[in-house]
Tab-separated table of C-alpha atoms in Angstrom:
chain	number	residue	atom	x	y	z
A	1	UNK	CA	-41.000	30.561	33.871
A	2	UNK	CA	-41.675	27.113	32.815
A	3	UNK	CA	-41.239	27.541	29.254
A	4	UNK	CA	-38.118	29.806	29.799
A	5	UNK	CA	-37.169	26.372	31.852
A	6	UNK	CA	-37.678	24.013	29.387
A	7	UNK	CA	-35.940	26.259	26.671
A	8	UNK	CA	-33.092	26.095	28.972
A	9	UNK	CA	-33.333	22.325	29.159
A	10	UNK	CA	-33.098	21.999	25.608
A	11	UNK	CA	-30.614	24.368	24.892
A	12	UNK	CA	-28.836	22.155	27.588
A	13	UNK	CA	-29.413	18.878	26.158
A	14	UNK	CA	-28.381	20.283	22.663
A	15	UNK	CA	-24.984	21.423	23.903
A	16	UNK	CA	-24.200	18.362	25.871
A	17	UNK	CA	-25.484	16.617	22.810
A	18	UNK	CA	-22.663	18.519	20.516
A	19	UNK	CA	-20.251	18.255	23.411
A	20	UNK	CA	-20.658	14.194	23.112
A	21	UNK	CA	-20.505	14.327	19.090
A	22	UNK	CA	-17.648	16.044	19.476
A	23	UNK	CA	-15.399	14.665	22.191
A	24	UNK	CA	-13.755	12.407	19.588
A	25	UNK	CA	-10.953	12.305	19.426
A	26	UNK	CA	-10.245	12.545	23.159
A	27	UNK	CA	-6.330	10.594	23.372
A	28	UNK	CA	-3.961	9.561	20.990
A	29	UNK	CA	-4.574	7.490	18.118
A	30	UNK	CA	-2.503	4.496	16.852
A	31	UNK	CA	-1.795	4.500	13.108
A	32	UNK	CA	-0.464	0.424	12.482
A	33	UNK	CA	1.282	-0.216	9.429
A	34	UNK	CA	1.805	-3.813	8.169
A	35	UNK	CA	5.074	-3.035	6.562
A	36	UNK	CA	8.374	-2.189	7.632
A	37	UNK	CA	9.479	1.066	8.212
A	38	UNK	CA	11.787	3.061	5.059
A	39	UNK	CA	9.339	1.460	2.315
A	40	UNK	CA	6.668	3.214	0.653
A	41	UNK	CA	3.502	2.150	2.744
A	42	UNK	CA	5.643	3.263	6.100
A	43	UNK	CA	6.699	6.900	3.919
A	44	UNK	CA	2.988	7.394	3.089
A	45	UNK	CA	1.964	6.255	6.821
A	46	UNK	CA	4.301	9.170	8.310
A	47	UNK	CA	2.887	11.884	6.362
A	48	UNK	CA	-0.710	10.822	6.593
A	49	UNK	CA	-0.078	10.535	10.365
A	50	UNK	CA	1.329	13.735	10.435
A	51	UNK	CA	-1.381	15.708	8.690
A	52	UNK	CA	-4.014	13.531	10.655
A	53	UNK	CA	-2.439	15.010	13.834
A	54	UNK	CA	-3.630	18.549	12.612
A	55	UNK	CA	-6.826	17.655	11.353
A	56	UNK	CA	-7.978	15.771	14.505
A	57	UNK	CA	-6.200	17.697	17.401
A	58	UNK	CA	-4.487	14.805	18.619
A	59	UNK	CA	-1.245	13.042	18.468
A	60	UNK	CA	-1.232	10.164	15.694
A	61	UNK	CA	1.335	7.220	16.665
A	62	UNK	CA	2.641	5.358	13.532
A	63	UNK	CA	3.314	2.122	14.696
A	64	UNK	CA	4.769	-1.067	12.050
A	65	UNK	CA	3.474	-4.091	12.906
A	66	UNK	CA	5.037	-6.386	10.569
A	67	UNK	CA	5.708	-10.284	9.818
A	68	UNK	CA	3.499	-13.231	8.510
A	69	UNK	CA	3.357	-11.320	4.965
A	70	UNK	CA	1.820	-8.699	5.980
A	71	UNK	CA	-1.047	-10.939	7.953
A	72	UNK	CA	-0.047	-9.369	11.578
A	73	UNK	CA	-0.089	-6.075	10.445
A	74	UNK	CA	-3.516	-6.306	9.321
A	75	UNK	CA	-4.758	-8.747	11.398
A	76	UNK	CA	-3.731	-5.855	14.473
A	77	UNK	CA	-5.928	-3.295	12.716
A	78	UNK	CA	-9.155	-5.389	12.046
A	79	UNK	CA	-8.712	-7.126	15.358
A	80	UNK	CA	-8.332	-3.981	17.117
A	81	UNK	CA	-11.439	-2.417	19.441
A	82	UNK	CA	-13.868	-0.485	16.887
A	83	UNK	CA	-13.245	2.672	19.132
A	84	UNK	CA	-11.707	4.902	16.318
A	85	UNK	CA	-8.338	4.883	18.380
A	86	UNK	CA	-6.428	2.149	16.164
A	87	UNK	CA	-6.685	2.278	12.364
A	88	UNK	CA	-4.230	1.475	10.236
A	89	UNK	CA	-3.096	1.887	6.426
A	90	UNK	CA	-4.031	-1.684	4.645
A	91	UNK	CA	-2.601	-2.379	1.407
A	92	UNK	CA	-3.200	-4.488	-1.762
A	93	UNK	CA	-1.964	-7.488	0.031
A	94	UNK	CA	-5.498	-7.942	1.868
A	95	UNK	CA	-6.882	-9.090	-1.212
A	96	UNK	CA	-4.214	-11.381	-2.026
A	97	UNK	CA	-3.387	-13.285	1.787
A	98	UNK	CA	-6.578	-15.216	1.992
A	99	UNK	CA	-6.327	-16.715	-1.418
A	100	UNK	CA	-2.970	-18.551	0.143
A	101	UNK	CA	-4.620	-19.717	3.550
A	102	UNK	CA	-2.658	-17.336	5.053
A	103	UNK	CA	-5.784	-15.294	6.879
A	104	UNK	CA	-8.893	-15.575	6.797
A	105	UNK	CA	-9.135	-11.778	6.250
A	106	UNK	CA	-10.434	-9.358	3.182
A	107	UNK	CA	-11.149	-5.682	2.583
A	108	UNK	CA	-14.602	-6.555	3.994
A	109	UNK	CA	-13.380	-7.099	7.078
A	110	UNK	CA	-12.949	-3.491	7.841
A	111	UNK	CA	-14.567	0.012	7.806
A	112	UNK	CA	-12.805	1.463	4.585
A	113	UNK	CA	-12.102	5.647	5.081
A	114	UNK	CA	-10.597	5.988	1.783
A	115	UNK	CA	-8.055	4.869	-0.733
A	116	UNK	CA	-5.254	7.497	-0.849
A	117	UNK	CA	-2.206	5.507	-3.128
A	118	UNK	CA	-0.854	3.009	-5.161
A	119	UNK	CA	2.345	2.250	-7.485
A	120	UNK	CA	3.343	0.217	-10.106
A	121	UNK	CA	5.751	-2.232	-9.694
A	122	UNK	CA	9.642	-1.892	-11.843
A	123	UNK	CA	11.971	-4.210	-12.400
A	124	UNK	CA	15.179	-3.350	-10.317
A	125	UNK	CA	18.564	-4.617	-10.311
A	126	UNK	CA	21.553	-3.863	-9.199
A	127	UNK	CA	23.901	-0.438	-10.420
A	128	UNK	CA	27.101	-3.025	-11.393
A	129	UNK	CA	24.623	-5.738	-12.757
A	130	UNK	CA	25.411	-6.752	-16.033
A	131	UNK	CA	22.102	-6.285	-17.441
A	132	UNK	CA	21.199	-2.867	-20.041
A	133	UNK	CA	17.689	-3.985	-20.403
A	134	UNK	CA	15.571	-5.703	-18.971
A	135	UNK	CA	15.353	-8.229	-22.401
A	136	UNK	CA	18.616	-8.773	-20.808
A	137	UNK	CA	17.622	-10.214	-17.753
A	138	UNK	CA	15.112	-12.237	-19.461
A	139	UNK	CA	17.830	-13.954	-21.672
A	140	UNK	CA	19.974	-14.353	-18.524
A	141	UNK	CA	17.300	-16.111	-16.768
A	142	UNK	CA	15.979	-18.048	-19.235
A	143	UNK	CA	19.478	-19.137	-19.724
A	144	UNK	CA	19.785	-19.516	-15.915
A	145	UNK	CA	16.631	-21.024	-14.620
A	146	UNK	CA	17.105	-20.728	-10.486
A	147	UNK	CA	20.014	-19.020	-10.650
A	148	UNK	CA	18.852	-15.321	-9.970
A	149	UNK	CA	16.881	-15.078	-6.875
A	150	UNK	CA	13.961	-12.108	-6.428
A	151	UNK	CA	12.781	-10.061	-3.056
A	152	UNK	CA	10.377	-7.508	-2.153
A	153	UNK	CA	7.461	-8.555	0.157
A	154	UNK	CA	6.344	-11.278	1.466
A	155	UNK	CA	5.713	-14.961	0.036
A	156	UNK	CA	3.027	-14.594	-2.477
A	157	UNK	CA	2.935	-10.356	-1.980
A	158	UNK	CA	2.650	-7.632	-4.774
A	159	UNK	CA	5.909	-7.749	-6.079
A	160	UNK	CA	5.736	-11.247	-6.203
A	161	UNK	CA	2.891	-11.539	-7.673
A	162	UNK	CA	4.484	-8.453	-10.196
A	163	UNK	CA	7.514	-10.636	-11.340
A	164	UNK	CA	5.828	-14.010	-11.522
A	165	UNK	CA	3.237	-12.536	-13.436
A	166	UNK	CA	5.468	-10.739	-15.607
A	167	UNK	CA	7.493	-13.925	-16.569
A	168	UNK	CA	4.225	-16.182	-16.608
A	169	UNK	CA	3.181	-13.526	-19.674
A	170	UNK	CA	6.516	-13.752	-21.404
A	171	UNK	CA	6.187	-17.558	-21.135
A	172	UNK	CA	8.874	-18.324	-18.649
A	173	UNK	CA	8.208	-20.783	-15.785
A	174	UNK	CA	7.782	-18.251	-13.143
A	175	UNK	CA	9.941	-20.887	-10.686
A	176	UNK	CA	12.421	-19.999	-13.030
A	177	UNK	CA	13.525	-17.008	-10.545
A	178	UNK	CA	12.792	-18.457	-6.505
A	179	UNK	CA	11.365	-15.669	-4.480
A	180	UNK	CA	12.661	-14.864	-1.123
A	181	UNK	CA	10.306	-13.347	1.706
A	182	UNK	CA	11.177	-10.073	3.297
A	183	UNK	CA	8.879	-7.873	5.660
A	184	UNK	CA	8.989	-4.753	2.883
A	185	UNK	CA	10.697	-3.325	-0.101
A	186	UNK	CA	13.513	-1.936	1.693
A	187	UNK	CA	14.789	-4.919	3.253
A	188	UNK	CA	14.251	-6.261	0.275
A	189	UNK	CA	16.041	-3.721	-1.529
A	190	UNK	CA	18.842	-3.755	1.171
A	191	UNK	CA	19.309	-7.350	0.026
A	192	UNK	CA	19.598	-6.797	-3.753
A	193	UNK	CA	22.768	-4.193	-3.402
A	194	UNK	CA	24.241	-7.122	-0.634
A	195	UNK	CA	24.377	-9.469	-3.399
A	196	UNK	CA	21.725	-11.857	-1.504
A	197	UNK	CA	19.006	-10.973	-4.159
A	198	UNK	CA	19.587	-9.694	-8.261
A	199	UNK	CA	16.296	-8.228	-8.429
A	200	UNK	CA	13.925	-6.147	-6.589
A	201	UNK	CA	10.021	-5.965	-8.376
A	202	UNK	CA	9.101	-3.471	-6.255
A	203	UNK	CA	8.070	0.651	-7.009
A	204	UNK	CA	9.915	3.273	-8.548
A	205	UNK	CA	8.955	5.443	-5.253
A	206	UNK	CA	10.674	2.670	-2.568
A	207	UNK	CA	13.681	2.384	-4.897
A	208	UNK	CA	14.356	5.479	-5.515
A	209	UNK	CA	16.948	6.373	-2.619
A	210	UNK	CA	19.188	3.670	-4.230
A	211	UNK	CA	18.656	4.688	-7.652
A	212	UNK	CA	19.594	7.914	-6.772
A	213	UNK	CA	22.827	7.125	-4.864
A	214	UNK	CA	23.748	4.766	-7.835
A	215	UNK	CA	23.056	1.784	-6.129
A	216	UNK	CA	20.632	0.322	-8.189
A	217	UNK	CA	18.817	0.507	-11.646
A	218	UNK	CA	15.476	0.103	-12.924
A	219	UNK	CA	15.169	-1.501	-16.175
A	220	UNK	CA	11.257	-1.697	-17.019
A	221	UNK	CA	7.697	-0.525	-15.248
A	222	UNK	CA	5.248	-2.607	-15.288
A	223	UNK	CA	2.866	0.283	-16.397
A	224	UNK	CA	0.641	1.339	-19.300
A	225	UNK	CA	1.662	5.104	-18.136
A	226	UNK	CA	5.600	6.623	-17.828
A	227	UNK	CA	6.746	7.378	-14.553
A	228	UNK	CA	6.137	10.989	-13.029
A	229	UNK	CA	9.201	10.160	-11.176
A	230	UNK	CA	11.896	8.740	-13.858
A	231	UNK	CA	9.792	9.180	-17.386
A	232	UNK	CA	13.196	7.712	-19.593
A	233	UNK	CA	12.144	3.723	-17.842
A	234	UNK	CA	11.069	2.115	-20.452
A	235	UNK	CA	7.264	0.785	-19.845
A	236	UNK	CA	7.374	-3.493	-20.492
A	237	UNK	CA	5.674	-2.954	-22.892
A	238	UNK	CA	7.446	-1.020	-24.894
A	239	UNK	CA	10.578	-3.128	-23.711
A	240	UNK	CA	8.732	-6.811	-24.240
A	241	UNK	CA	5.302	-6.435	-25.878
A	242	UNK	CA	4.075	-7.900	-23.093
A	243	UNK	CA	1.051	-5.822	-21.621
A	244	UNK	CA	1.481	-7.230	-17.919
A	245	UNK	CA	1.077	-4.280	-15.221
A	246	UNK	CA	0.842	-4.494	-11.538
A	247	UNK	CA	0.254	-1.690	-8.703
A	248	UNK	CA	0.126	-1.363	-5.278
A	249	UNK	CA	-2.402	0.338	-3.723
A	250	UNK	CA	-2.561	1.481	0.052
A	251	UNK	CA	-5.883	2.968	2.192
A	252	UNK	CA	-6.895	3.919	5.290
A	253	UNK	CA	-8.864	1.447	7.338
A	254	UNK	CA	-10.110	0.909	10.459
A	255	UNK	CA	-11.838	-2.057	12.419
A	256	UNK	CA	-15.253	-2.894	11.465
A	257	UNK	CA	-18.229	-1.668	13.194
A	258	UNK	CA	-16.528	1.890	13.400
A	259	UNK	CA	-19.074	4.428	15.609
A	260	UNK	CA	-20.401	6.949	13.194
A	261	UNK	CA	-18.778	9.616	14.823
A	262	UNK	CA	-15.364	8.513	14.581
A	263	UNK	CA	-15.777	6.929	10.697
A	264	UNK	CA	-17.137	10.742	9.912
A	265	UNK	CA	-14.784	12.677	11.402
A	266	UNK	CA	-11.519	10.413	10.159
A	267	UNK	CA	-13.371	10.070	6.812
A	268	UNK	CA	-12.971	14.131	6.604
A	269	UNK	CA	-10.063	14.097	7.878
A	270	UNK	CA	-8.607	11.946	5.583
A	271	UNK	CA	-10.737	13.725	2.604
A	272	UNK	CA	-9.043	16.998	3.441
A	273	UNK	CA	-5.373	15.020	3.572
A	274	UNK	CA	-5.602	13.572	-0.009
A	275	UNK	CA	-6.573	16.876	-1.726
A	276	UNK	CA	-4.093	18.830	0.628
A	277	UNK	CA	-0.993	20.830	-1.006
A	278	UNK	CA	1.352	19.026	2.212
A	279	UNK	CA	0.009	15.537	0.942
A	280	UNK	CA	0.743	16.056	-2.928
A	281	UNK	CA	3.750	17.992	-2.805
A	282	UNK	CA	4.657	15.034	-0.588
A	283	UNK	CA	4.139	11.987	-2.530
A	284	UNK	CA	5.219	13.766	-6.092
A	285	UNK	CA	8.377	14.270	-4.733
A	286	UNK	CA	8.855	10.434	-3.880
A	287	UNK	CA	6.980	9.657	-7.028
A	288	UNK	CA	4.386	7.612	-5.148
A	289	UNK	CA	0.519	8.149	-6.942
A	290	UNK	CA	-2.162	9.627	-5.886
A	291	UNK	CA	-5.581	8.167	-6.005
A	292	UNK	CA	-8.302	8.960	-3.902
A	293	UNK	CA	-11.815	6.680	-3.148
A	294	UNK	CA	-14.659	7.715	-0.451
A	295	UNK	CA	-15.517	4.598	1.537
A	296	UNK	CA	-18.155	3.401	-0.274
A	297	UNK	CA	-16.282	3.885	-3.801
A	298	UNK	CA	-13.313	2.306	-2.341
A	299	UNK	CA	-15.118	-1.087	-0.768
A	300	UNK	CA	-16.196	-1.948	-4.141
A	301	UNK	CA	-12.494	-1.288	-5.171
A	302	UNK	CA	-11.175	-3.596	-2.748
A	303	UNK	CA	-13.501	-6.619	-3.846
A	304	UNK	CA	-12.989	-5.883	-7.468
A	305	UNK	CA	-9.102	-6.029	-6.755
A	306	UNK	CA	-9.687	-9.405	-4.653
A	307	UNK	CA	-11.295	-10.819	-7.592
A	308	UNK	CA	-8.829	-9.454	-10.198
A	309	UNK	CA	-5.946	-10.659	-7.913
A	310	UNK	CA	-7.011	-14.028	-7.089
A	311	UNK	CA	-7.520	-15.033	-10.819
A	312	UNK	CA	-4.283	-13.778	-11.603
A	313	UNK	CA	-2.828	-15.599	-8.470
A	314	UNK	CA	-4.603	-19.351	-9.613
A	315	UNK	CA	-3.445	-18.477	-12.865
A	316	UNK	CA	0.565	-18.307	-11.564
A	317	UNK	CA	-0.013	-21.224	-9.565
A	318	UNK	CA	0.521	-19.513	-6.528
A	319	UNK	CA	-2.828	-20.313	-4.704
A	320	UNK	CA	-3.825	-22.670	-2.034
């Protein structure tokens, strides 16, 4: 009898034991983008979101947190209770926001679940511009210094970074075109066909509603590959000989000191996402990439991008 007891104990303990492992998620999860929503972080957001929702049994809540280039966004995800119930999709711009005083944040201040994106950045003007090329633009703006005004993200963001990079390796004074803030590329975009901006550096993928509808034109991609999405853009390249390139990337993050539990099961999760036929057929048809890290793989891509982009950023002059 005792042993028969103590078998039942244990098979007792050993349930309960699975019940706790596996009572995560028990509510709603909140899925905090930095960005606003109709560009490509908040389109790759939704359908992670959505496919999460499957793959964990519970409702995901895509939430965009932006402002402060991109620093409240991802300052709500890292500072955000290590339960597994907010995480959040971080992008390149968490290696770029400390190096201008803006945060005090990196990639190592969260528990990385995998890298599932990133872009390269075009060179977008608008449909009626008078520009064919892009060696257009360039002659107008070296002919114009201040004239033409840029948007895309934030002060000091990607596409910031993209164009002043771009023109720094062409040897044009980078000032030469004044950047103006936005929370995203589609406000930013929205601005180029009002006339408030004449270009947009942003991707091919958060463009492309406006290329489409004739709106807007890409001249260039700053890119060592042609685009899946419009393969006639000319590569800079090609266009310039200059070999600049610049990408965004985006990954799915979550505060540090994540219970094992939770990181493993959203870690899966997010696994199953990036190789799913929902999640490719998705971002092809927007053009977006599709690149996928494991945690580990995709912490030492995050410092290795910090590094790459802070050189480039002292280099530009656009440190603090």
């Amino acid at each position: 009898m005792k042993v028969v007891t103590r078998a039942v104990g244990a098979l007792a303990a050993f349930a309960f034991a699975g019940m706790a492992l596996a009572a995560y998620p028990e509510r709603p999860i909140t899925l905090i983008v930095p960005w606003a929503a109709g560009g490509g972080t908040d389109a790759t957001a939704r359908i992670i979101g959505s496919l999460l929702e499957k793959e964990i049994g519970q409702p995901v809540n895509v939430v965009n947190r932006t402002g402060g280039s991109g620093v409240v966004g991802h300052a709500a995800i890292a500072g955000a209770p290590a339960d597994g119930y907010t995480i959040g999709l971080i992008t390149v711009e968490i290696g770029m926001m400390h190096w201008q005083g803006l945060t005090d944040l990196t990639g190592a201040s969260y528990t990385p679940l995998g890298l599932v994106n990133a872009d390269a950045a075009g060179v977008q003007v608008a449909a009626d511009a008078p520009y064919k090329t892009v060696n257009d633009l360039l002659t107008a703006i070296k002919a114009n210094p201040g004239k033409m005004k840029a948007s895309g993200t934030g002060q000091g963001g990607i596409w910031h970074l993209a164009i002043a990079g771009m023109l720094k390796d062409l040897k044009i004074d980078p000032a030469s075109v004044p950047w103006v803030p936005s929370n995203g590329a589609a406000p930013g975009l929205q601005d180029l066909v009002a006339g408030g901006v004449q270009i947009a550096p942003v991707s091919l993928p958060e463009a492309r509603s406006l290329i489409d509808a004739g709106k807007v034109k890409s001249l260039a991609l700053m890119s060592d590959k042609p685009s899946a999405l419009y393969p006639n853009i000319p590569l800079l390249k090609a266009a310039t000989g200059s070999n600049w390139t610049m990408a965004a990337w985006r990954g799915m993050a979550a505060p540090k000191g994540l219970p094992a539990e939770a990181r493993d099961k959203l870690v899966a999760a997010i696994r199953k996402i990036a190789a799913s036929k929902e999640y490719n057929d998705f971002m092809a048809q927007r053009g977006f990439g599709v690149i996928y890290l494991p945690p580990d793989q995709f912490a030492t891509f995050m410092k290795k991008s910090d590094e790459d982009l802070g050189a480039t950023m002292k280099a530009v002059g656009i440190v603090k």
